[in-house]
Coordinates of C-alpha atoms in Angstrom, one line a residue:
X1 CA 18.9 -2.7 -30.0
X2 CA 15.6 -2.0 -28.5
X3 CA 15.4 -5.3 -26.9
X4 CA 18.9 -4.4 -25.7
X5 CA 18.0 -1.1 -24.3
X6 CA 14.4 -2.5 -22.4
X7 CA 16.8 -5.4 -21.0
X8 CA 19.2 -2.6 -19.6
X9 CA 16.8 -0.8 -18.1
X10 CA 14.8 -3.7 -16.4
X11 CA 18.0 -4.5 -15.0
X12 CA 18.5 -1.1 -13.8
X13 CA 15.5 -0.7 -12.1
X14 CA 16.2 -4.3 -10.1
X15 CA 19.7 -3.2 -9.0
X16 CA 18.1 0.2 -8.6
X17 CA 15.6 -0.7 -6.6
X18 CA 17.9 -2.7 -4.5
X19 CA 20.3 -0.3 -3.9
X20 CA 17.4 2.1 -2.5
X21 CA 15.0 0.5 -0.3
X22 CA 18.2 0.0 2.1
X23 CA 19.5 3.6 1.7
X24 CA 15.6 5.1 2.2
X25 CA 15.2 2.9 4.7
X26 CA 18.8 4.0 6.6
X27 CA 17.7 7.8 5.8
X28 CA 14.2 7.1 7.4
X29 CA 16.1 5.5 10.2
X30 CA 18.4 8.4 10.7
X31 CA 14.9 10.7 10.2
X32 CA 13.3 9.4 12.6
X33 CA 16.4 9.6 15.1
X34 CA 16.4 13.1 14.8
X35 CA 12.8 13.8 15.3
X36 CA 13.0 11.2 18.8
X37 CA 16.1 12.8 19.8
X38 CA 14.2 17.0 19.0
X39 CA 11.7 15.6 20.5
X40 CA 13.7 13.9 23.7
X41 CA 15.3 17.9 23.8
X42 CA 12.1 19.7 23.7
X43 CA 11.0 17.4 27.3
X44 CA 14.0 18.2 28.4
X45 CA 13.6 22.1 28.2
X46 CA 10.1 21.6 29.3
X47 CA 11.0 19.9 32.1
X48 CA 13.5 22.4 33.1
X49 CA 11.0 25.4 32.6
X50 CA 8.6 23.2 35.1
X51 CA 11.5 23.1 37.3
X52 CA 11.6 26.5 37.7
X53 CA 8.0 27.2 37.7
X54 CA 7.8 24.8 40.4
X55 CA 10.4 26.6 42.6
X56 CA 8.8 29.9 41.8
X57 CA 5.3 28.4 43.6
X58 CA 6.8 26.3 46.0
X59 CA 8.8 29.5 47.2
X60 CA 5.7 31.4 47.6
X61 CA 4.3 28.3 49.2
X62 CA 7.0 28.5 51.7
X63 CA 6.8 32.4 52.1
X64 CA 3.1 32.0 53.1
X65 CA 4.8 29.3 55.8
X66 CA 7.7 32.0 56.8
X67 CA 5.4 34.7 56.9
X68 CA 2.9 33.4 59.2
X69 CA 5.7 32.0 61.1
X70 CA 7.0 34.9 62.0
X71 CA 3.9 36.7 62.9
X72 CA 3.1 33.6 65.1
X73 CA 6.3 33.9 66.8
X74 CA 6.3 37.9 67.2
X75 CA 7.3 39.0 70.7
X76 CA 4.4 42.2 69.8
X77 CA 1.5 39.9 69.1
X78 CA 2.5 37.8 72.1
X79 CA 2.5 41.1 74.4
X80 CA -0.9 41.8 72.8
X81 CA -2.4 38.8 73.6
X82 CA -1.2 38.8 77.5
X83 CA -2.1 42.6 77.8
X84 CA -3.9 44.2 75.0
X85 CA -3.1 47.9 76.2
X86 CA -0.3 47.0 74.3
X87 CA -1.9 47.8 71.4
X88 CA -1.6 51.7 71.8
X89 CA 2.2 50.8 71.7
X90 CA 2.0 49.6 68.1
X91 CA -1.7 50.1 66.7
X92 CA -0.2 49.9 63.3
X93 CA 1.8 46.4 63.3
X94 CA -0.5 44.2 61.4
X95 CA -1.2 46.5 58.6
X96 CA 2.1 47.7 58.2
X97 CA 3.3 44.2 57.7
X98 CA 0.1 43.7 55.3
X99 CA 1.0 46.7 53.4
X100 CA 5.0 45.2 53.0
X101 CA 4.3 42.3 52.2
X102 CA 2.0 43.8 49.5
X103 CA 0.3 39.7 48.7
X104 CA -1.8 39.7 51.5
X105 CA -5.5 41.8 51.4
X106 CA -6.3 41.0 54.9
X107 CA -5.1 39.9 58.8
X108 CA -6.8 38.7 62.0
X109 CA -5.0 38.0 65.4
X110 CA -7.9 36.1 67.7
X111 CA -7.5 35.3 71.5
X112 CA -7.4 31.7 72.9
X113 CA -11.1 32.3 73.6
X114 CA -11.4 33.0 69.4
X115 CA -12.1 36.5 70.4
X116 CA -10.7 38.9 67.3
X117 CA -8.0 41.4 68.9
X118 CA -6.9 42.8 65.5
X119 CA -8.1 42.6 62.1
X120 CA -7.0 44.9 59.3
X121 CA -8.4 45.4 55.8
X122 CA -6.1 46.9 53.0
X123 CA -9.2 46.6 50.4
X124 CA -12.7 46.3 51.0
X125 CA -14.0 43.9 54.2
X126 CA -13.8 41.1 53.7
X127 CA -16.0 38.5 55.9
X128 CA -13.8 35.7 57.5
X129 CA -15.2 32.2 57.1
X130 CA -15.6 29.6 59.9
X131 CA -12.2 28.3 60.8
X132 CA -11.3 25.5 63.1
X133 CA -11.0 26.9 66.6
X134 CA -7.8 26.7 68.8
X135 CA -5.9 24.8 66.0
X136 CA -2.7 23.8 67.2
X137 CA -0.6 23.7 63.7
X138 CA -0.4 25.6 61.1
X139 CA -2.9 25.4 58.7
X140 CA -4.1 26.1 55.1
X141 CA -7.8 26.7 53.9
X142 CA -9.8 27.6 50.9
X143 CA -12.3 30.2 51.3
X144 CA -13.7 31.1 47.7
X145 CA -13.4 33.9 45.5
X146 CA -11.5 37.5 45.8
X147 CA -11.1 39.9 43.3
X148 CA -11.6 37.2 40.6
X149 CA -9.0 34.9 42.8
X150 CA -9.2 31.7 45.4
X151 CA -8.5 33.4 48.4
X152 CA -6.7 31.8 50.4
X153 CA -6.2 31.1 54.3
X154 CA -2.6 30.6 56.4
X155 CA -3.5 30.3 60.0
X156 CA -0.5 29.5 63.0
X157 CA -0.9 29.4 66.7
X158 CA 0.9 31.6 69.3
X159 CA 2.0 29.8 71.7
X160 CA 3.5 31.6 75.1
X161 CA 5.9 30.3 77.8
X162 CA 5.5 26.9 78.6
X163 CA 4.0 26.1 75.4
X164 CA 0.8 28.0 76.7
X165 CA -1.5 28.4 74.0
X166 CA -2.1 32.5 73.7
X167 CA -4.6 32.6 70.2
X168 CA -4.1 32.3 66.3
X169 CA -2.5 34.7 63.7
X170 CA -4.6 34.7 60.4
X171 CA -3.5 35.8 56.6
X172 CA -5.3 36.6 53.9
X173 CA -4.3 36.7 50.1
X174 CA -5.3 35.1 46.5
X175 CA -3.7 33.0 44.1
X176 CA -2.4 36.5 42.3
X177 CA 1.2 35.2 42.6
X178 CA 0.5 32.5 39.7
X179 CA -0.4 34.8 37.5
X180 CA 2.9 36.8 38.4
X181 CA 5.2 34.0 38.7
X182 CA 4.3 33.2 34.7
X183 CA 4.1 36.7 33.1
X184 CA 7.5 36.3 34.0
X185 CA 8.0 33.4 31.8
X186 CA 5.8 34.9 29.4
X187 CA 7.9 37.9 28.8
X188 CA 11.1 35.4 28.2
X189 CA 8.8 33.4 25.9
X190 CA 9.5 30.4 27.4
X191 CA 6.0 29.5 28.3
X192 CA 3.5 30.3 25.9
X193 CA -0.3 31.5 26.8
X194 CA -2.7 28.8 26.0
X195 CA 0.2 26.4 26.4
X196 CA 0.5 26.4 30.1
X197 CA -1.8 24.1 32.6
X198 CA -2.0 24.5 36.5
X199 CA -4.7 21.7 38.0
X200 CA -5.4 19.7 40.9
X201 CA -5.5 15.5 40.0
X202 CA -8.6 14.3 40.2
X203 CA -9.7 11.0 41.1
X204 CA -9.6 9.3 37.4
X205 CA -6.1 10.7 37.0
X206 CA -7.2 13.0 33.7
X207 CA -6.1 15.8 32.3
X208 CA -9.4 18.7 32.2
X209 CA -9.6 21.2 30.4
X210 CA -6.8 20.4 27.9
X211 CA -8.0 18.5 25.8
X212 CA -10.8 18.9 23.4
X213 CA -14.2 17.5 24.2
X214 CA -14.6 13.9 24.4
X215 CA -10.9 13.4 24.8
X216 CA -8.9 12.1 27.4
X217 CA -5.2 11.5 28.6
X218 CA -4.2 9.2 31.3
X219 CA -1.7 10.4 33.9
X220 CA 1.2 8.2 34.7
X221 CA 2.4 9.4 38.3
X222 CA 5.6 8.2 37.7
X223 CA 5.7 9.8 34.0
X224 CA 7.4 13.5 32.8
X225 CA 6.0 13.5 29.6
X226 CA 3.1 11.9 27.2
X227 CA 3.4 12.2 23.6
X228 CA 0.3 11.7 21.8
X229 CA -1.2 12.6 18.3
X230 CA 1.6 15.1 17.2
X231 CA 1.3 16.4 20.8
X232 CA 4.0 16.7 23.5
X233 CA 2.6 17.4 27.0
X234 CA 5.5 17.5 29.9
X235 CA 4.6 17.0 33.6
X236 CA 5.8 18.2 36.4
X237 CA 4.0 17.7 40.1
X238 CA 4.1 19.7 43.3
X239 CA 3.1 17.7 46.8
X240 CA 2.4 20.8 49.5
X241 CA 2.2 18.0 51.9
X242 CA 5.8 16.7 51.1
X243 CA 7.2 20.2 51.0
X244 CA 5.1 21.1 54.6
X245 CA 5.2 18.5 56.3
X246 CA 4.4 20.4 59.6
X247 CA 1.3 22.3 58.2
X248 CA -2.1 21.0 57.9
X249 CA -4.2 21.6 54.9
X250 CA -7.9 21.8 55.0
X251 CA -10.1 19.1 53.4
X252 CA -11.4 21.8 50.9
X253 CA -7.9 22.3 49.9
X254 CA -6.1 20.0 47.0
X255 CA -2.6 19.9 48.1
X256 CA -1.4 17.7 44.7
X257 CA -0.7 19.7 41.9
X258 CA 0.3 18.8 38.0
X259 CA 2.1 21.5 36.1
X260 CA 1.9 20.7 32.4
X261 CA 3.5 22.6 29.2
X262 CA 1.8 22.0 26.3
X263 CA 3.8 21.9 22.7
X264 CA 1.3 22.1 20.4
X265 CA 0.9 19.9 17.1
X266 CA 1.9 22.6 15.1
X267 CA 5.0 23.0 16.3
X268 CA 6.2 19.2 16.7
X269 CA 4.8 19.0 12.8
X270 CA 6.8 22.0 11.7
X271 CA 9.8 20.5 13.2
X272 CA 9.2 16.9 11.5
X273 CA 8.6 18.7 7.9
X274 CA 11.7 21.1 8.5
X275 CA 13.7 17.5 9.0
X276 CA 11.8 15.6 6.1
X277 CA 12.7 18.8 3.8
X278 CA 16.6 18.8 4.6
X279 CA 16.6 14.4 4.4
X280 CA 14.8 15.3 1.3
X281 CA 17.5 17.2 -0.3
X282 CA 20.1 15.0 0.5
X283 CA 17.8 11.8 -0.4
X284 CA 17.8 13.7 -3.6
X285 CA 21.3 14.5 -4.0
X286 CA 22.0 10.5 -3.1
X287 CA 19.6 9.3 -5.6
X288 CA 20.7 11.5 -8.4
X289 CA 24.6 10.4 -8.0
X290 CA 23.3 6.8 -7.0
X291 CA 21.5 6.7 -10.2
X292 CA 23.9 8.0 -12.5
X293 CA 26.7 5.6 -10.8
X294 CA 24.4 2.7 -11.3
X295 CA 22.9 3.3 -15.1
X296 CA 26.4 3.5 -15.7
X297 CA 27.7 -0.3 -14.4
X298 CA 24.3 -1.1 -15.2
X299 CA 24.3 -0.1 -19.0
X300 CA 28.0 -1.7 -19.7
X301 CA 27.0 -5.2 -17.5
X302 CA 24.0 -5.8 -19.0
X303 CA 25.3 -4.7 -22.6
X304 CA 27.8 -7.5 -22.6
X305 CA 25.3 -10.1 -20.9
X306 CA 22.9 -9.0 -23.7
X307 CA 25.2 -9.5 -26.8
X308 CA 26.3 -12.9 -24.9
X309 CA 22.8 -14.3 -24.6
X310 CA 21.9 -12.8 -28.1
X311 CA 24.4 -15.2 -29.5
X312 CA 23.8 -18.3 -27.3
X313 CA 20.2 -17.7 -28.5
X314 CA 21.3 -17.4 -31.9
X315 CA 23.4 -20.5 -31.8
X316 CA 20.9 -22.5 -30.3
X317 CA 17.9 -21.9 -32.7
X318 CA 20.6 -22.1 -35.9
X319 CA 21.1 -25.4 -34.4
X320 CA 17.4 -25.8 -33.6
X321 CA 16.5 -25.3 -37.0
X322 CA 19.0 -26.9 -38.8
X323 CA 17.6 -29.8 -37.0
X324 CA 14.1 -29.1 -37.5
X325 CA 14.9 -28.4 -41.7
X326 CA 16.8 -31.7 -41.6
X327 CA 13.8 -33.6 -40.1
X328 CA 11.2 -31.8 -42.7
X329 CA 13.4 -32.5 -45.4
X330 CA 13.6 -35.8 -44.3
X331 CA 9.7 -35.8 -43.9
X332 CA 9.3 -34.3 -47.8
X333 CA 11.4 -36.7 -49.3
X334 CA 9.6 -39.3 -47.8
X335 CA 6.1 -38.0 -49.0
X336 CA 7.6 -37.2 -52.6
X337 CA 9.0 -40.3 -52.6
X338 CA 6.1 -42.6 -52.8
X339 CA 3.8 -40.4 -55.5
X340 CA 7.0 -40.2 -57.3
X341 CA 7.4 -44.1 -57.4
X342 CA 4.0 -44.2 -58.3
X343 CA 4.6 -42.2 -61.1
X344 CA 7.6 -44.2 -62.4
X345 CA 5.9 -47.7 -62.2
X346 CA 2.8 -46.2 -63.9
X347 CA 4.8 -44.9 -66.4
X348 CA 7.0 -47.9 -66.7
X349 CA 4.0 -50.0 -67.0
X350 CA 2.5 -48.2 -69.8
X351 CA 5.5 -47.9 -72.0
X352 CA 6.1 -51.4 -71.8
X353 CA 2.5 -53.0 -72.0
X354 CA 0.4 -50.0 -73.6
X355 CA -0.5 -51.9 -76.2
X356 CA -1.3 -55.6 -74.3
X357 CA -3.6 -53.8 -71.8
X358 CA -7.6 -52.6 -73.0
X359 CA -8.7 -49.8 -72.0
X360 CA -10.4 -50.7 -68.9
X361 CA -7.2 -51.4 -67.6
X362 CA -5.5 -48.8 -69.4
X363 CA -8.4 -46.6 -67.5
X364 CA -7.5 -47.5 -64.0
X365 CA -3.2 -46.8 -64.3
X366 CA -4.6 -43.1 -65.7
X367 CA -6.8 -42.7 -62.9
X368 CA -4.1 -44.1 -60.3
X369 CA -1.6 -41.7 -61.9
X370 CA -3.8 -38.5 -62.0
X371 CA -4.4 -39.4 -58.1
X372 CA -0.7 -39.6 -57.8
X373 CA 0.1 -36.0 -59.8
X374 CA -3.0 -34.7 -57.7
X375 CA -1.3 -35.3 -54.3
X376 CA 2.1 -33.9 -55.4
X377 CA 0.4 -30.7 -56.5
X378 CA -1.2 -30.8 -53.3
X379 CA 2.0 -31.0 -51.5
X380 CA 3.4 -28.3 -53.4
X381 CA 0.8 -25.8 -53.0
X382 CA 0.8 -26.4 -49.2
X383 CA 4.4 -25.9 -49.2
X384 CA 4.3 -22.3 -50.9
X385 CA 1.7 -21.1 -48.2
X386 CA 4.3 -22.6 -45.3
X387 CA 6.7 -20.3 -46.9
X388 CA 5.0 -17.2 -47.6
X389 CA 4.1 -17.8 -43.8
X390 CA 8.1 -18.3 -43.0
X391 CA 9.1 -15.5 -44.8
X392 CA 6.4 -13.0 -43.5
X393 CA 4.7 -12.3 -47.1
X394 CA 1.4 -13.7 -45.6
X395 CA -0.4 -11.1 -44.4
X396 CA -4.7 -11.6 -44.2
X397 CA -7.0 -9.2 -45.5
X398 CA -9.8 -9.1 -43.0
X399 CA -13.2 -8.6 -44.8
X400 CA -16.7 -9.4 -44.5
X401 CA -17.5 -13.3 -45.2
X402 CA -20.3 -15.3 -44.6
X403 CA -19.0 -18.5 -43.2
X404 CA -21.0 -20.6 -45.8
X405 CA -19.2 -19.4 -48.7
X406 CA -15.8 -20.9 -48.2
X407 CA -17.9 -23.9 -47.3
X408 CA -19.4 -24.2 -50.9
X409 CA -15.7 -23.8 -52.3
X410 CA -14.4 -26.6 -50.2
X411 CA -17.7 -28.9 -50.6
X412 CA -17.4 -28.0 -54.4
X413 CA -13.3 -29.3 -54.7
X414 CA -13.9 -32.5 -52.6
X415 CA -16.9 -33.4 -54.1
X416 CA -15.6 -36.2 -56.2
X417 CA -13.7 -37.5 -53.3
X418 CA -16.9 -37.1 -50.7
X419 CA -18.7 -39.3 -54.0
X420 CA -15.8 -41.7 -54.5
X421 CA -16.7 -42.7 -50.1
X422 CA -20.2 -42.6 -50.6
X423 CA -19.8 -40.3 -47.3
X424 CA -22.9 -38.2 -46.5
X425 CA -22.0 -34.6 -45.7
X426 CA -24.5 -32.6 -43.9
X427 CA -24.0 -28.9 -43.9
X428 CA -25.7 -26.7 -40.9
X429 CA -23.9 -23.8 -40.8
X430 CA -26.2 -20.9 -40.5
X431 CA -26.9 -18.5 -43.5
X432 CA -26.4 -15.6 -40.7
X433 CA -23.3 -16.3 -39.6
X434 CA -20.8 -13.7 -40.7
X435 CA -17.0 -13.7 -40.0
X436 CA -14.3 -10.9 -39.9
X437 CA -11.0 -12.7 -41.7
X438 CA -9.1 -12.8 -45.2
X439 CA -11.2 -15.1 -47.7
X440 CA -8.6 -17.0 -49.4
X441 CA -7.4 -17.9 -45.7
X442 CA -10.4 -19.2 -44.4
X443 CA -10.9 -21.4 -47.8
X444 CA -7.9 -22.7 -48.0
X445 CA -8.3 -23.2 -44.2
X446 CA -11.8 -25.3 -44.9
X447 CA -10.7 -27.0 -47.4
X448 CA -7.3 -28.5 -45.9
X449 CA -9.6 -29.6 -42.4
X450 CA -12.7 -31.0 -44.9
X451 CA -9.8 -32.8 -47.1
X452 CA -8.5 -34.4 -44.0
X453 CA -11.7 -35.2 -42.4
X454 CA -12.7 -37.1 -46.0
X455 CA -9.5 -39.0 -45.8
X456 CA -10.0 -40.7 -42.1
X457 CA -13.5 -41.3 -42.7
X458 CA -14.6 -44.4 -43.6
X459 CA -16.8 -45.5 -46.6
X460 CA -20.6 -44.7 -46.0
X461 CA -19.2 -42.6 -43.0
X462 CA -20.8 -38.9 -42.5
X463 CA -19.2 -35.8 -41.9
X464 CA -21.2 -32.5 -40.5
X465 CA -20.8 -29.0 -40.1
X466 CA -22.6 -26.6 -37.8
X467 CA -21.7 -23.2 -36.6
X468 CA -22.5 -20.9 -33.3
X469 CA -22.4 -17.2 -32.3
X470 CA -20.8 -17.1 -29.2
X471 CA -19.0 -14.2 -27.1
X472 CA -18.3 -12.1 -30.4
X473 CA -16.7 -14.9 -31.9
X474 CA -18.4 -17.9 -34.6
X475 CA -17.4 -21.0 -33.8
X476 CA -17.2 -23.4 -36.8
X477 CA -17.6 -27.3 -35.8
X478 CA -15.7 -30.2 -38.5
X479 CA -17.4 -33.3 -36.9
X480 CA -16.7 -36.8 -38.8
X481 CA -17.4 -40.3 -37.4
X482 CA -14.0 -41.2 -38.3
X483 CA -10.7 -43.4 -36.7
X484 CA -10.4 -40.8 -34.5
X485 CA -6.8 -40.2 -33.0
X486 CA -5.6 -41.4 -29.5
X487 CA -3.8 -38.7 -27.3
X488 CA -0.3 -39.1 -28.3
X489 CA -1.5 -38.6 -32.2
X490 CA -2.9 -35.6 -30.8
X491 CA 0.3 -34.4 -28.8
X492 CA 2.4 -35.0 -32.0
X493 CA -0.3 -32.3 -34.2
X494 CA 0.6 -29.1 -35.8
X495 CA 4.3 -29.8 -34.9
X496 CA 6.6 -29.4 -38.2
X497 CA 9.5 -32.2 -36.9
X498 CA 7.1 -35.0 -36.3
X499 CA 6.0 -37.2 -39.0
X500 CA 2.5 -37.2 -38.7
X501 CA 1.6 -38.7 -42.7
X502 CA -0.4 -41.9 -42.0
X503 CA -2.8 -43.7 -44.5
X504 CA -6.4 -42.5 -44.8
X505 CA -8.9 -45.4 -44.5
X506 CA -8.3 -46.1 -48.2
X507 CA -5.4 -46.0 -48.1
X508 CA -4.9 -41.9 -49.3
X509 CA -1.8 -40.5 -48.2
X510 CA -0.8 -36.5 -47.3
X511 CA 1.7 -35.0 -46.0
X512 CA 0.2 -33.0 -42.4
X513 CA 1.8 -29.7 -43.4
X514 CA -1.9 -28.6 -44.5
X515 CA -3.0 -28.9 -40.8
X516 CA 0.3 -26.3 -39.4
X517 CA -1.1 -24.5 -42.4
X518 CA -4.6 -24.1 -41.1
X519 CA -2.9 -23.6 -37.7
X520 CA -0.8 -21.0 -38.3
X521 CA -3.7 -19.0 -41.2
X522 CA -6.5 -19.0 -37.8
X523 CA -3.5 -17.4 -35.6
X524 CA -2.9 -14.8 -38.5
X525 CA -6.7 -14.0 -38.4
X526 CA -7.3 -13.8 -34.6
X527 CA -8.8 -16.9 -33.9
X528 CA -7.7 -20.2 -32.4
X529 CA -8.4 -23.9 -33.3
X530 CA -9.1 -26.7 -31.0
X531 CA -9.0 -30.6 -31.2
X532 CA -11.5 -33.2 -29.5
X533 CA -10.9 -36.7 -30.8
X534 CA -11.7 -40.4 -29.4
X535 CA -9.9 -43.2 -30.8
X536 CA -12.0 -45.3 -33.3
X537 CA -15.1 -42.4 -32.5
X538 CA -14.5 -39.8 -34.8
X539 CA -13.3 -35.9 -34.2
X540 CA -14.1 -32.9 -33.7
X541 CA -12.5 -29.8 -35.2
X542 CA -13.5 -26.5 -33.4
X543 CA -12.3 -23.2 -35.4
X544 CA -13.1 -19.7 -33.0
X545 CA -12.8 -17.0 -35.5
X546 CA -13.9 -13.0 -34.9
X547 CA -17.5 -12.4 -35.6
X548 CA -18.3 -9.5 -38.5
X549 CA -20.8 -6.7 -37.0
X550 CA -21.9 -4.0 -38.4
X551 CA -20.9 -0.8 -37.1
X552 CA -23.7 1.7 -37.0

C-alpha cells in the first residue's frame, strides 16, 4: 500500500505540475498585462498634466508677447516719442501698467537714437544690460539673476506712420511665473515636489540633474515617455520658436525646453506588489481547488493502474519463476542423478562380487563411493543456504575477522583434495588485514571459491591468495593457473536457470549453486565480487569486502 500511495503521488505531482506551469504562466501573463496597461495609464495622466503645464507656460510666453505688443503699439508711447512734452500728460503710464501687470519689476521706452525717455523701477534699480540697438522684431534676452530669478528681457519696436521707426519698448520680469504656475499643481497634488523637472536640452540629449551621479538617460525627441529601472519619466517639450515665430530670441537664450514628471520607483513598485498580492490570492485560491480536483482523479486513476500493474507483475514473475524452479529442478535432478548412479553401481558391485574382489579393489569402490556420498552432501548443504537466503532467515552478523582465519578453515577442509592434485597453494594474505562481516559467511564463502578453484586446476597446478587495503575496503584475490573460462562461461555465472555443472580437470563434478551462494553471502555483507578469467590461463576471483577499524 505504500508503494501504492508513493506511485499516486509521483503521478500527482506530474499531472500537477502540468496543470500549473500553464495556469502560472497565463496568471503571469495576465500580471504582467496589468502592470503594462497601469503603467501605459500612469503616461497617460502624465502626459496630460504636461499638457497643461505646458499651456500654463506657453500662455505666459504669449502674455510676455501680448504685453509688449501692446505697449509697442500704444498711441501714448508713440506721442511720447514724436513730442516728449507729452509726458506731463501721462507721467504715470509705464508704471501704472508695471504695477497691473504685477510680473514685471521694471520698464524702459528708448528713442530711435537709444536715448532712454522713460524707465520705471517698482523694486530696487536695476541696471539694464547692453541690448541690440534699433532692433526691428521683437525680441527675447537673458540678463542673469533677480531676486534669486533669471530675469528676463521682452523688447518690441515702435514703429510710426509709414513704418518709421520711433524707438524700442523694454520689460522686465523673472521666471517667478514657474514657480506659480506649479504651486498650483502642487496644491491639487498632481505634481509632486522633487518629481517635477524644467531644463533646456543640451547638446548630448541628457537628462541633468535627475538622475543620480554617474547616470544617464538618453532623450528620444520623438519619445513621451522612458521607463527605466522601476522608473517612469514622461516628456513633454515646448519650442518658443514654433510658438513665436515672429520674435527673435537672443543667443544667450535656450528656446527648447523638456518638461519631465518623474514617478518614482517606489511608487511603480508598490503598484506591481499591490498586483502580485491580489494574483497571489487568487493563484492561491486556483491552486487549492486545482489541487484538491486533481488528487482526487489522480488518487482513483492511478489506484486502478496500480492494482493492474501489481497483478501483471505478479503474473509475470509466477510465470517467471515457475520457469526458473522448473529449470533448477531440472538442473538438481541432473546433478543427483549421476552421484546417485554412482551409488547404485557401487553398491550393486559390492553385493554381487564382495567376496571375488581383494581388498585393494574392494579399497578403491569405498573410496569412489565416499567421493560420491561427499558431493551429495555437498549439494545438500549448499542447497539449505540457497534457501535460508530465499526465505529471508539469512541475516549476517557483522564482527570483527581477520581475513586469514576463514582461510585456515577452508585450507584445512580441502586439504586432502589440494594433496590428492599435488597443487601448491601459496597463501599471502596479510596477518593485518581485518574485515567487518559474519564469520560463518565469509567461510563458507572461502571455502565454496577455494573448492572450485581446486576443481579446474590442473595436477601440479598452484593456487594463490593475497589480500589489499584499499579505499576502506580489503580486497581478497583467488588466483589459480587453471582452464580458465571464455566470455560466454562468464556471462552464464551466478545465474540460477543456466546449467553451469561441468567436469573439473579430473573429472570432479558440482553443481554451481555454491558460486550464487558466495554471490549472494558478499551482497548480504556489503561487498561485491568480481571475475577476471582467460581461457586455458587461469582466473582470478576478486572479493571487496568492508574493512574492520577501530573506533577510538
Amino acid at each position: 500500500m505504500t508503494m501504492l500511495k508513493i506511485k499516486i503521488f509521483k503521478s500527482y505531482l506530474l499531472l500537477l505540475g502540468k496543470s500549473l506551469i500553464p495556469f502560472f504562466l497565463f496568471i503571469f501573463f495576465l500580471y504582467q498585462l496589468n502592470v503594462t496597461q497601469n503603467i501605459a495609464k500612469l503616461k497617460s495622466e502624465k502626459k496630460m498634466i504636461l499638457n497643461l503645464i505646458k499651456k500654463d507656460i506657453e500662455k505666459e510666453f504669449l502674455d510676455y508677447v501680448d504685453d509688449i505688443r501692446f505697449l509697442s503699439e500704444s498711441s501714448q508711447i508713440k506721442l511720447l516719442l514724436y513730442d516728449r512734452s507729452n509726458l506731463r500728460k501721462n507721467p504715470f503710464f509705464l508704471k501704472d501698467y508695471l504695477e497691473i501687470k504685477d510680473k514685471y519689476f521694471a520698464g524702459y521706452v528708448k528713442n530711435n537714437k537709444d536715448d532712454i525717455i522713460i524707465s520705471e523701477y517698482l523694486e530696487d534699480k536695476f541696471s539694464e544690460q547692453p541690448l541690440i540697438k534699433n532692433t526691428k522684431k521683437i525680441t527675447f534676452h537673458t540678463l542673469g539673476n533677480y531676486s534669486n530669478n533669471s530675469a528676463i528681457n521682452i523688447m518690441a519696436p515702435i514703429f510710426g506712420k509709414n513704418k518709421l521707426f520711433l524707438g524700442t519698448v523694454s520689460l522686465y520680469g523673472n521666471q517667478i511665473f514657474l514657480d506659480n504656475i506649479l504651486k498650483k499643481y502642487y496644491s491639487q497634488n498632481l505634481v509632486s515636489k522633487g518629481n517635477f523637472y524644467f531644463f533646456n536640452l543640451d547638446n548630448d540629449n541628457k537628462i541633468n540633474n535627475i538622475l543620480k551621479k554617474n547616470e544617464s538617460l538618453s532623450l528620444n525627441p520623438n519619445s513621451d515617455s522612458i521607463f527605466k529601472d522601476n522608473i517612469l519619466y514622461t516628456f513633454d517639450t515646448i519650442d518658443l520658436k514654433k510658438l513665436l515665430p515672429k520674435v527673435d530670441f537672443d543667443k544667450d537664450i535656450n528656446s527648447t525646453w523638456r518638461l519631465v514628471i518623474k514617478v518614482p520607483k517606489i511608487k511603480i513598485i508598490n503598484m506591481k506588489k499591490h498586483f502580485l498580492y491580489g494574483y497571489r490570492s487568487l493563484s492561491l485560491f486556483i491552486f487549492l481547488t486545482l489541487s484538491i480536483t486533481i488528487w482526487t482523479i489522480s488518487k482513483e486513476t492511478n489506484k486502478r493502474k496500480f492494482y493492474e500493474k501489481k497483478l501483471q507483475l505478479q503474473n509475470e514473475k509466477l510465470i517467471e519463476n515457475n520457469r526458473t524452479k522448473d529449470k533448477f529442478i531440472s538442473i538438481l535432478a541432473h546433478d543427483l542423478k549421476s552421484p546417485f548412479t554412482g551409488i547404485t553401481g557401487i553398491f550393486s558391485i559390492l553385493t554381487r562380487k564382495y567376496d571375488s574382489y581383494d581388498d585393494a579393489k574392494k579399497k578403491k569402490l569405498i573410496y569412489s563411493l565416499n567421493d560420491s556420498i561427499q558431493g551429495i552432501n555437498a549439494l545438500l548443504i549448499n542447497l539449505l543456504e540457497w534457501s535460508k537466503i530465499q526465505r529471508g532467515y539469512a541475516i549476517p552478523s557483522p564482527m570483527k575477522v581477520k581475513v586469514n582465519d576463514p582461510t585456515t578453515s577452508a585450507y584445512q577442509i580441502l586439504k586432502l583434495s589440494l594433496e590428492s592434485k599435488n597443487i601448491k597453494f601459496s597463501n599471502y594474505i596479510s596477518d593485518k588485514h581485518f574485515i567487518l562481516a559474519d564469520k560463518n559467511m565469509v567461510e563458507a564463502i572461502f571455502r565454496n571459491i577455494l573448492s572450485n578453484a581446486i576443481k579446474f586446476t590442473p595436477n601440479f597446478g598452484k593456487i594463490e591468495l593475497y589480500s589489499e587495503r584499499k579505499d576502506k575496503y580489503i580486497y581478497i584475490y583467488f588466483k589459480d593457473n587453471g582452464v580458465g573460462m571464455n566470455l560466454d562461461i562468464q556471462s552464464k555465472l551466478f545465474k540460477l536457470d543456466k546449467h553451469l555443472t561441468t567436469l573439473g580437470t579430473q573429472n570432479e563434478k558440482g553443481t554451481g549453486l555454491g558460486l550464487i551462494i558466495t554471490k549472494e553471502f558478499i551482497h548480504l555483507n556489503r561487498g561485491c565480487l568480481e571475475v577476471d578469467s582467460i581461457k586455458n590461463q587461469g582466473t582470478t576471483i576478486i572479493i571487496k569486502l568492508p574493512e574492520y577499524r577501530d573506533i577510538s
